[in-house]
mmCIF file of C-alpha atoms and ligand atoms in Angstrom:
data_model
loop_
_atom_site.group_PDB
_atom_site.id
_atom_site.type_symbol
_atom_site.label_atom_id
_atom_site.label_comp_id
_atom_site.label_asym_id
_atom_site.label_seq_id
_atom_site.Cartn_x
_atom_site.Cartn_y
_atom_site.Cartn_z
ATOM 1 C CA MET A 1 11.511 -22.235 -10.334
ATOM 2 C CA SER A 2 9.837 -18.540 -9.410
ATOM 3 C CA LEU A 3 7.729 -19.154 -5.722
ATOM 4 C CA ARG A 4 4.474 -17.923 -7.021
ATOM 5 C CA ILE A 5 2.523 -16.492 -3.716
ATOM 6 C CA VAL A 6 -1.282 -15.338 -3.787
ATOM 7 C CA VAL A 7 -2.766 -12.932 -2.037
ATOM 8 C CA THR A 8 -6.278 -12.509 -0.964
ATOM 9 C CA VAL A 9 -7.393 -8.768 -0.620
ATOM 10 C CA LYS A 10 -10.531 -8.172 0.263
ATOM 11 C CA TYR A 11 -12.180 -4.379 -0.634
ATOM 12 C CA VAL A 12 -14.595 -3.545 2.258
ATOM 13 C CA PRO A 13 -17.040 -0.527 3.648
ATOM 14 C CA ASP A 14 -15.131 2.144 4.970
ATOM 15 C CA ALA A 15 -15.696 1.587 8.620
ATOM 16 C CA THR A 16 -16.031 5.598 9.457
ATOM 17 C CA GLY A 17 -18.221 5.715 6.854
ATOM 18 C CA ASP A 18 -22.103 5.969 7.040
ATOM 19 C CA ARG A 19 -23.080 2.071 6.635
ATOM 20 C CA HIS A 20 -26.317 0.940 5.250
ATOM 21 C CA PHE A 21 -28.044 -2.283 4.354
ATOM 22 C CA ALA A 22 -29.556 -2.291 1.420
ATOM 23 C CA ASP A 23 -33.525 -3.989 1.308
ATOM 24 C CA ASP A 24 -32.415 -7.104 0.138
ATOM 25 C CA LEU A 25 -30.723 -7.114 3.363
ATOM 26 C CA THR A 26 -27.580 -7.380 2.117
ATOM 27 C CA VAL A 27 -24.635 -4.303 2.840
ATOM 28 C CA ASP A 28 -24.953 -1.787 0.430
ATOM 29 C CA ARG A 29 -21.781 -1.561 -1.170
ATOM 30 C CA ASP A 30 -22.797 1.054 -3.600
ATOM 31 C CA ASP A 31 -23.155 3.631 -1.095
ATOM 32 C CA VAL A 32 -20.605 3.858 1.022
ATOM 33 C CA ASP A 33 -16.442 4.622 0.172
ATOM 34 C CA GLY A 34 -14.545 1.506 0.647
ATOM 35 C CA LEU A 35 -10.973 0.241 0.809
ATOM 36 C CA LEU A 36 -8.650 -2.273 1.074
ATOM 37 C CA SER A 37 -8.875 -4.647 4.441
ATOM 38 C CA GLU A 38 -6.452 -3.161 6.894
ATOM 39 C CA LEU A 39 -5.669 -6.994 8.044
ATOM 40 C CA ASP A 40 -5.167 -7.604 4.565
ATOM 41 C CA GLU A 41 -2.475 -5.157 4.521
ATOM 42 C CA TYR A 42 -0.480 -6.843 6.661
ATOM 43 C CA ALA A 43 -0.570 -10.131 4.509
ATOM 44 C CA VAL A 44 0.741 -8.098 1.658
ATOM 45 C CA GLU A 45 3.815 -7.198 3.618
ATOM 46 C CA GLN A 46 4.791 -10.785 4.441
ATOM 47 C CA ALA A 47 4.554 -11.754 0.993
ATOM 48 C CA LEU A 48 6.609 -8.653 0.178
ATOM 49 C CA GLN A 49 8.965 -10.056 2.652
ATOM 50 C CA ILE A 50 8.883 -13.492 1.343
ATOM 51 C CA ALA A 51 9.843 -12.739 -1.832
ATOM 52 C CA ASP A 52 12.594 -10.512 -1.432
ATOM 53 C CA GLU A 53 14.056 -13.259 0.216
ATOM 54 C CA ALA A 54 13.475 -15.421 -2.340
ATOM 55 C CA ASP A 55 15.783 -15.987 -5.359
ATOM 56 C CA ASP A 56 12.762 -16.032 -7.355
ATOM 57 C CA ALA A 57 8.769 -14.658 -6.994
ATOM 58 C CA GLU A 58 6.114 -13.227 -8.205
ATOM 59 C CA ILE A 59 3.053 -11.891 -5.959
ATOM 60 C CA THR A 60 -0.120 -11.815 -7.372
ATOM 61 C CA VAL A 61 -3.058 -10.406 -5.517
ATOM 62 C CA LEU A 62 -6.627 -11.334 -5.789
ATOM 63 C CA THR A 63 -9.822 -10.103 -5.055
ATOM 64 C CA VAL A 64 -13.583 -10.922 -5.242
ATOM 65 C CA GLY A 65 -16.046 -7.672 -5.158
ATOM 66 C CA PRO A 66 -17.086 -5.095 -7.104
ATOM 67 C CA GLU A 67 -15.996 -2.840 -9.609
ATOM 68 C CA ASP A 68 -14.641 -0.171 -6.767
ATOM 69 C CA ALA A 69 -12.284 -3.259 -5.540
ATOM 70 C CA LYS A 70 -10.249 -2.644 -7.923
ATOM 71 C CA ASP A 71 -9.017 0.384 -5.748
ATOM 72 C CA ALA A 72 -8.197 -2.575 -3.175
ATOM 73 C CA LEU A 73 -5.979 -4.379 -5.613
ATOM 74 C CA ARG A 74 -4.625 -0.968 -7.043
ATOM 75 C CA LYS A 75 -3.390 -0.219 -3.315
ATOM 76 C CA ALA A 76 -1.637 -3.954 -3.212
ATOM 77 C CA LEU A 77 0.226 -3.280 -6.028
ATOM 78 C CA SER A 78 1.583 0.063 -5.139
ATOM 79 C CA MET A 79 2.803 -1.545 -1.649
ATOM 80 C CA GLY A 80 4.737 -3.602 -4.330
ATOM 81 C CA ALA A 81 3.279 -6.826 -5.738
ATOM 82 C CA ASP A 82 3.797 -7.753 -9.359
ATOM 83 C CA LYS A 83 -0.075 -8.105 -10.466
ATOM 84 C CA ALA A 84 -3.744 -8.536 -9.402
ATOM 85 C CA ILE A 85 -6.734 -10.387 -10.548
ATOM 86 C CA HIS A 86 -10.058 -9.032 -9.954
ATOM 87 C CA VAL A 87 -13.704 -11.420 -9.739
ATOM 88 C CA GLU A 88 -16.145 -9.508 -10.355
ATOM 89 C CA ASP A 89 -19.668 -10.653 -11.589
ATOM 90 C CA ASP A 90 -23.372 -9.287 -10.969
ATOM 91 C CA ASP A 91 -24.393 -12.717 -9.843
ATOM 92 C CA LEU A 92 -21.609 -12.663 -6.754
ATOM 93 C CA HIS A 93 -24.129 -10.037 -5.412
ATOM 94 C CA GLY A 94 -25.190 -11.779 -1.757
ATOM 95 C CA THR A 95 -22.482 -14.745 -1.711
ATOM 96 C CA ASP A 96 -21.464 -15.905 1.761
ATOM 97 C CA ALA A 97 -18.103 -16.821 3.317
ATOM 98 C CA ILE A 98 -18.711 -20.745 1.277
ATOM 99 C CA GLY A 99 -19.698 -18.762 -1.716
ATOM 100 C CA THR A 100 -16.865 -16.101 -1.540
ATOM 101 C CA SER A 101 -13.931 -19.307 -0.436
ATOM 102 C CA LEU A 102 -15.270 -21.145 -4.103
ATOM 103 C CA VAL A 103 -14.666 -18.072 -6.175
ATOM 104 C CA LEU A 104 -11.129 -17.488 -4.285
ATOM 105 C CA ALA A 105 -10.506 -21.032 -4.651
ATOM 106 C CA LYS A 106 -11.321 -21.540 -8.392
ATOM 107 C CA ALA A 107 -9.172 -18.123 -9.243
ATOM 108 C CA ILE A 108 -6.454 -19.115 -6.982
ATOM 109 C CA GLU A 109 -6.479 -22.517 -8.790
ATOM 110 C CA LYS A 110 -6.319 -20.709 -12.241
ATOM 111 C CA ALA A 111 -3.910 -18.382 -11.717
ATOM 112 C CA GLY A 112 -1.333 -20.981 -10.086
ATOM 113 C CA TYR A 113 0.075 -21.051 -6.561
ATOM 114 C CA ASP A 114 2.909 -22.258 -4.620
ATOM 115 C CA LEU A 115 1.732 -20.441 -1.456
ATOM 116 C CA VAL A 116 -2.046 -18.256 -0.635
ATOM 117 C CA ILE A 117 -1.326 -15.721 2.219
ATOM 118 C CA SER A 118 -4.696 -14.264 3.803
ATOM 119 C CA GLY A 119 -5.787 -11.989 6.628
ATOM 120 C CA MET A 120 -6.498 -13.409 9.731
ATOM 121 C CA ALA A 121 -10.430 -11.754 9.292
ATOM 122 C CA SER A 122 -11.763 -9.257 7.491
ATOM 123 C CA THR A 123 -12.596 -5.685 8.548
ATOM 124 C CA ASP A 124 -16.253 -6.194 7.849
ATOM 125 C CA GLY A 125 -17.467 -9.672 8.130
ATOM 126 C CA THR A 126 -14.918 -10.469 10.366
ATOM 127 C CA MET A 127 -15.305 -13.991 10.481
ATOM 128 C CA GLY A 128 -11.648 -15.448 10.134
ATOM 129 C CA VAL A 129 -13.166 -18.326 8.377
ATOM 130 C CA VAL A 130 -12.199 -17.545 4.946
ATOM 131 C CA PRO A 131 -8.589 -19.197 4.871
ATOM 132 C CA ALA A 132 -9.579 -22.465 6.172
ATOM 133 C CA LEU A 133 -11.963 -22.531 3.850
ATOM 134 C CA LEU A 134 -9.545 -22.086 0.963
ATOM 135 C CA ALA A 135 -7.293 -25.151 2.485
ATOM 136 C CA GLU A 136 -10.257 -27.564 2.256
ATOM 137 C CA ARG A 137 -11.115 -26.707 -1.052
ATOM 138 C CA LEU A 138 -7.606 -26.531 -2.534
ATOM 139 C CA GLY A 139 -6.639 -29.754 -0.571
ATOM 140 C CA VAL A 140 -3.921 -28.263 0.967
ATOM 141 C CA PRO A 141 -2.641 -27.939 4.605
ATOM 142 C CA GLN A 142 -3.262 -24.576 6.320
ATOM 143 C CA VAL A 143 -1.714 -22.673 8.561
ATOM 144 C CA THR A 144 -3.766 -20.120 10.240
ATOM 145 C CA LEU A 145 -2.712 -16.835 12.264
ATOM 146 C CA LEU A 146 0.924 -16.535 12.099
ATOM 147 C CA SER A 147 2.658 -13.619 13.586
ATOM 148 C CA GLU A 148 5.772 -14.627 12.152
ATOM 149 C CA VAL A 149 6.537 -16.481 8.355
ATOM 150 C CA SER A 150 9.127 -17.781 6.356
ATOM 151 C CA VAL A 151 9.744 -19.735 3.209
ATOM 152 C CA GLU A 152 12.622 -22.060 3.022
ATOM 153 C CA ASP A 153 13.475 -24.881 0.658
ATOM 154 C CA GLY A 154 9.451 -25.598 -0.244
ATOM 155 C CA VAL A 155 8.524 -25.093 3.495
ATOM 156 C CA VAL A 156 6.270 -22.253 5.240
ATOM 157 C CA LYS A 157 7.048 -22.047 8.836
ATOM 158 C CA GLY A 158 5.868 -19.566 11.246
ATOM 159 C CA ARG A 159 4.594 -18.345 15.022
ATOM 160 C CA ARG A 160 1.470 -18.836 16.112
ATOM 161 C CA ASP A 161 0.914 -17.164 19.510
ATOM 162 C CA GLY A 162 -1.497 -18.141 21.983
ATOM 163 C CA ASP A 163 -2.765 -17.132 25.256
ATOM 164 C CA SER A 164 -0.634 -19.389 27.057
ATOM 165 C CA ALA A 165 1.974 -20.878 24.432
ATOM 166 C CA SER A 166 3.254 -20.109 21.171
ATOM 167 C CA GLU A 167 3.736 -22.527 18.556
ATOM 168 C CA GLN A 168 6.316 -23.528 16.030
ATOM 169 C CA LEU A 169 4.315 -24.613 12.792
ATOM 170 C CA GLU A 170 5.346 -25.447 9.376
ATOM 171 C CA ALA A 171 3.866 -27.190 6.075
ATOM 172 C CA SER A 172 5.267 -28.472 2.907
ATOM 173 C CA LEU A 173 4.026 -26.273 0.025
ATOM 174 C CA PRO A 174 1.755 -25.809 -1.934
ATOM 175 C CA ALA A 175 -0.550 -24.130 1.089
ATOM 176 C CA VAL A 176 -2.526 -21.631 2.850
ATOM 177 C CA VAL A 177 -1.249 -19.337 5.618
ATOM 178 C CA SER A 178 -2.896 -16.075 7.197
ATOM 179 C CA VAL A 179 -1.241 -13.351 9.058
ATOM 180 C CA THR A 180 -2.277 -11.725 12.314
ATOM 181 C CA ASP A 181 -1.960 -7.940 12.952
ATOM 182 C CA GLN A 182 1.167 -8.870 15.116
ATOM 183 C CA SER A 183 3.291 -10.154 12.012
ATOM 184 C CA GLY A 184 4.703 -6.582 11.192
ATOM 185 C CA GLU A 185 3.815 -3.340 9.858
ATOM 186 C CA ALA A 186 2.142 -3.024 6.801
ATOM 187 C CA ARG A 187 4.666 -0.410 4.548
ATOM 188 C CA TYR A 188 3.372 2.615 3.271
ATOM 189 C CA PRO A 189 3.006 2.970 -1.041
ATOM 190 C CA SER A 190 6.047 5.450 -2.153
ATOM 191 C CA PHE A 191 5.248 7.504 -4.061
ATOM 192 C CA LYS A 192 7.212 5.604 -7.082
ATOM 193 C CA GLY A 193 5.029 2.809 -5.755
ATOM 194 C CA ILE A 194 1.630 4.567 -6.876
ATOM 195 C CA MET A 195 3.297 5.175 -9.785
ATOM 196 C CA ALA A 196 4.419 1.953 -11.171
ATOM 197 C CA ALA A 197 1.347 0.393 -9.914
ATOM 198 C CA LYS A 198 -0.545 1.993 -12.646
ATOM 199 C CA LYS A 199 1.139 0.003 -15.614
ATOM 200 C CA LYS A 200 0.687 -3.497 -13.539
ATOM 201 C CA PRO A 201 -1.511 -6.034 -15.310
ATOM 202 C CA VAL A 202 -5.154 -6.329 -13.293
ATOM 203 C CA GLU A 203 -6.861 -9.233 -14.972
ATOM 204 C CA SER A 204 -10.815 -8.884 -14.659
ATOM 205 C CA TRP A 205 -12.140 -12.490 -14.895
ATOM 206 C CA ASP A 206 -15.843 -13.047 -14.614
ATOM 207 C CA LEU A 207 -18.203 -16.306 -13.290
ATOM 208 C CA SER A 208 -17.766 -18.035 -16.408
ATOM 209 C CA ASP A 209 -14.075 -18.025 -16.664
ATOM 210 C CA LEU A 210 -13.740 -19.853 -13.275
ATOM 211 C CA ASP A 211 -16.441 -22.294 -14.542
ATOM 212 C CA LEU A 212 -19.030 -21.342 -11.693
ATOM 213 C CA GLU A 213 -22.462 -21.228 -12.492
ATOM 214 C CA ALA A 214 -24.426 -18.027 -11.133
ATOM 215 C CA GLY A 215 -26.864 -20.409 -8.463
ATOM 216 C CA GLU A 216 -23.775 -21.664 -6.897
ATOM 217 C CA VAL A 217 -22.610 -18.165 -5.885
ATOM 218 C CA GLY A 218 -24.773 -15.039 -4.297
ATOM 219 C CA LEU A 219 -27.701 -14.617 -2.333
ATOM 220 C CA GLU A 220 -29.024 -18.404 -4.608
ATOM 221 C CA GLY A 221 -26.395 -20.049 -3.553
ATOM 222 C CA ALA A 222 -25.817 -19.157 0.295
ATOM 223 C CA TYR A 223 -26.171 -21.143 3.443
ATOM 224 C CA THR A 224 -26.842 -18.313 5.427
ATOM 225 C CA VAL A 225 -29.718 -15.698 5.367
ATOM 226 C CA VAL A 226 -30.148 -12.919 7.043
ATOM 227 C CA ASP A 227 -33.327 -12.621 8.173
ATOM 228 C CA SER A 228 -34.060 -9.078 9.704
ATOM 229 C CA ALA A 229 -31.311 -6.366 10.341
ATOM 230 C CA THR A 230 -31.818 -3.141 12.349
ATOM 231 C CA GLN A 231 -29.571 0.169 11.943
ATOM 232 C CA ARG A 232 -28.135 0.897 15.166
ATOM 233 C CA PRO A 233 -29.538 3.778 16.908
ATOM 234 C CA ALA A 234 -27.770 7.157 16.327
ATOM 235 C CA ARG A 235 -25.247 7.407 19.284
ATOM 236 C CA THR A 236 -26.696 9.747 21.894
ATOM 237 C CA ALA A 237 -24.540 12.745 23.710
ATOM 238 C CA GLY A 238 -22.847 11.904 26.407
ATOM 239 C CA THR A 239 -23.330 13.138 30.589
ATOM 240 C CA ILE A 240 -20.836 16.086 30.706
ATOM 241 C CA VAL A 241 -19.442 16.530 34.118
ATOM 242 C CA LYS A 242 -19.100 20.211 35.309
ATOM 243 C CA ASP A 243 -16.205 19.986 37.879
ATOM 244 C CA GLU A 244 -17.449 23.166 40.630
ATOM 245 C CA GLY A 245 -15.679 21.438 43.240
ATOM 246 C CA GLU A 246 -17.469 18.252 43.169
ATOM 247 C CA GLY A 247 -16.461 16.909 39.700
ATOM 248 C CA GLY A 248 -14.016 14.109 41.277
ATOM 249 C CA LYS A 249 -17.289 12.541 43.235
ATOM 250 C CA GLN A 250 -19.801 13.216 40.311
ATOM 251 C CA LEU A 251 -17.592 11.178 38.053
ATOM 252 C CA ALA A 252 -17.225 8.057 40.726
ATOM 253 C CA GLU A 253 -21.124 8.489 41.337
ATOM 254 C CA PHE A 254 -21.239 8.449 37.373
ATOM 255 C CA LEU A 255 -19.134 5.393 36.790
ATOM 256 C CA ALA A 256 -20.519 3.368 40.006
ATOM 257 C CA GLY A 257 -23.985 3.985 38.488
ATOM 258 C CA GLN A 258 -22.768 2.414 34.914
ATOM 259 C CA LYS A 259 -21.164 -0.397 36.751
ATOM 260 C CA PHE A 260 -17.849 0.336 35.910
ATOM 261 C CA ILE A 261 -16.774 0.419 39.311
HETATM 262 C C1 FAD B 1 -20.125 -8.653 -4.041
HETATM 263 C C2 FAD B 1 -20.164 -9.683 -2.762
HETATM 264 C C3 FAD B 1 -21.209 -9.371 -1.896
HETATM 265 C C4 FAD B 1 -21.068 -10.102 -0.874
HETATM 266 N N1 FAD B 1 -22.883 -9.888 -0.129
HETATM 267 C C5 FAD B 1 -23.003 -10.425 1.009
HETATM 268 C C6 FAD B 1 -23.939 -11.094 1.470
HETATM 269 O O1 FAD B 1 -25.222 -10.255 1.043
HETATM 270 N N2 FAD B 1 -24.544 -11.204 2.472
HETATM 271 C C7 FAD B 1 -23.138 -12.011 3.237
HETATM 272 O O2 FAD B 1 -22.973 -13.064 4.504
HETATM 273 N N3 FAD B 1 -21.760 -11.949 2.935
HETATM 274 C C8 FAD B 1 -21.606 -11.216 1.489
HETATM 275 N N4 FAD B 1 -20.520 -11.220 1.127
HETATM 276 C C9 FAD B 1 -19.202 -12.225 1.290
HETATM 277 C C10 FAD B 1 -18.874 -11.363 2.483
HETATM 278 O O3 FAD B 1 -18.758 -9.895 2.126
HETATM 279 C C11 FAD B 1 -17.234 -12.258 2.715
HETATM 280 O O4 FAD B 1 -16.455 -11.858 1.814
HETATM 281 C C12 FAD B 1 -17.438 -13.309 3.173
HETATM 282 O O5 FAD B 1 -18.477 -13.842 4.030
HETATM 283 C C13 FAD B 1 -16.545 -13.464 4.038
HETATM 284 O O6 FAD B 1 -16.245 -13.832 5.034
HETATM 285 P P1 FAD B 1 -15.012 -12.474 5.939
HETATM 286 O O7 FAD B 1 -15.386 -11.378 5.224
HETATM 287 O O8 FAD B 1 -15.610 -12.878 7.706
HETATM 288 O O9 FAD B 1 -14.092 -13.222 5.900
HETATM 289 P P2 FAD B 1 -12.980 -13.735 7.001
HETATM 290 O O10 FAD B 1 -12.746 -15.059 6.618
HETATM 291 O O11 FAD B 1 -13.263 -13.001 8.181
HETATM 292 O O12 FAD B 1 -11.845 -13.317 5.915
HETATM 293 C C14 FAD B 1 -10.191 -13.593 5.980
HETATM 294 C C15 FAD B 1 -9.587 -13.413 4.737
HETATM 295 O O13 FAD B 1 -10.063 -13.920 3.514
HETATM 296 C C16 FAD B 1 -9.694 -13.360 2.740
HETATM 297 N N5 FAD B 1 -11.196 -12.931 1.651
HETATM 298 C C17 FAD B 1 -12.216 -12.665 2.436
HETATM 299 N N6 FAD B 1 -13.047 -12.258 1.598
HETATM 300 C C18 FAD B 1 -12.300 -11.817 0.552
HETATM 301 C C19 FAD B 1 -12.680 -11.745 -1.185
HETATM 302 N N7 FAD B 1 -14.205 -10.783 -0.641
HETATM 303 N N8 FAD B 1 -11.829 -11.137 -1.981
HETATM 304 C C20 FAD B 1 -10.276 -11.204 -1.675
HETATM 305 N N9 FAD B 1 -9.843 -12.526 -0.432
HETATM 306 C C21 FAD B 1 -11.309 -12.044 0.839
HETATM 307 C C22 FAD B 1 -8.972 -12.233 2.918
HETATM 308 O O14 FAD B 1 -7.641 -12.444 3.022
HETATM 309 C C23 FAD B 1 -9.383 -11.579 4.372
HETATM 310 O O15 FAD B 1 -8.239 -11.434 5.548
HETATM 311 C C24 FAD B 1 -20.129 -10.872 -0.166
HETATM 312 C C25 FAD B 1 -19.030 -10.461 -0.743
HETATM 313 C C26 FAD B 1 -18.965 -10.193 -1.974
HETATM 314 C C27 FAD B 1 -17.507 -9.820 -2.515
#
């Protein structure tokens, strides 16, 4: 029987772009370019490697996000995933981590799965909580923060590296795992992969497809509220030390003044 892998991939604002808050204190996602969260590329890579080792496997990439989030799905498809699901609904605006995990869990149940692979954290919210929330909602084991992962005979195994020890962990499928940026370099999409991705199926679901009500998600359903947000001040020019024989001394004085040394 085919091993059904669902990879959760998030479309995030480009960190190198100019990011703003919208009037309702949510992140302004319309005004900035986005991309597949880099940490989720590792999750796609691990899914591809597990699928390569399996007799028969199918990888579905899943995102909850605005219209442009399709770009993240296309990237994952061009890396080699088989199909994609995009959950998009205007009522998702302002959804927090708890709401996001609810929508993802409903979509994963509807899609059918044996193994869910997530990134260790998104590169914008960086809460690192969604995989655990997902496992709880799905009622399956979670094996998080793996730097090595494999599947054999209905069991997912992996290594979690801590500061003082490495643990070998395993769980019976179905299960949720998350992988770190130490799990192995993510492949670049090949030209063939990019062309093939254009023909791969992308399903779009809204809240009604998942039997969810608007009040369960979005700002209305959020457990967290942003009270205030202040744009970080623009960076000021750095101090330039001109070396006219005393450069080293001046540099040391500057570093000491800043308490770096
Ligand atoms: C349209 C939209 C509007 C939102 N508005 C707000 C807002 O105004 N305020 C607010 O607090 N939050 C908002 N969120 C939710 C927020 O952006 C995060 O998705 C959510 O809080 C999860 O936290 P995180 O990104 O830190 O996830 P983490 O827990 O750091 O993510 C870990 C992993 O979970 C998976 N994952 C997380 N999010 C998604 C996703 N959306 N799709 C697929 N996989 C995912 C990825 O595999 C990721 O690597 C919104 C989300 C969406 C989709």
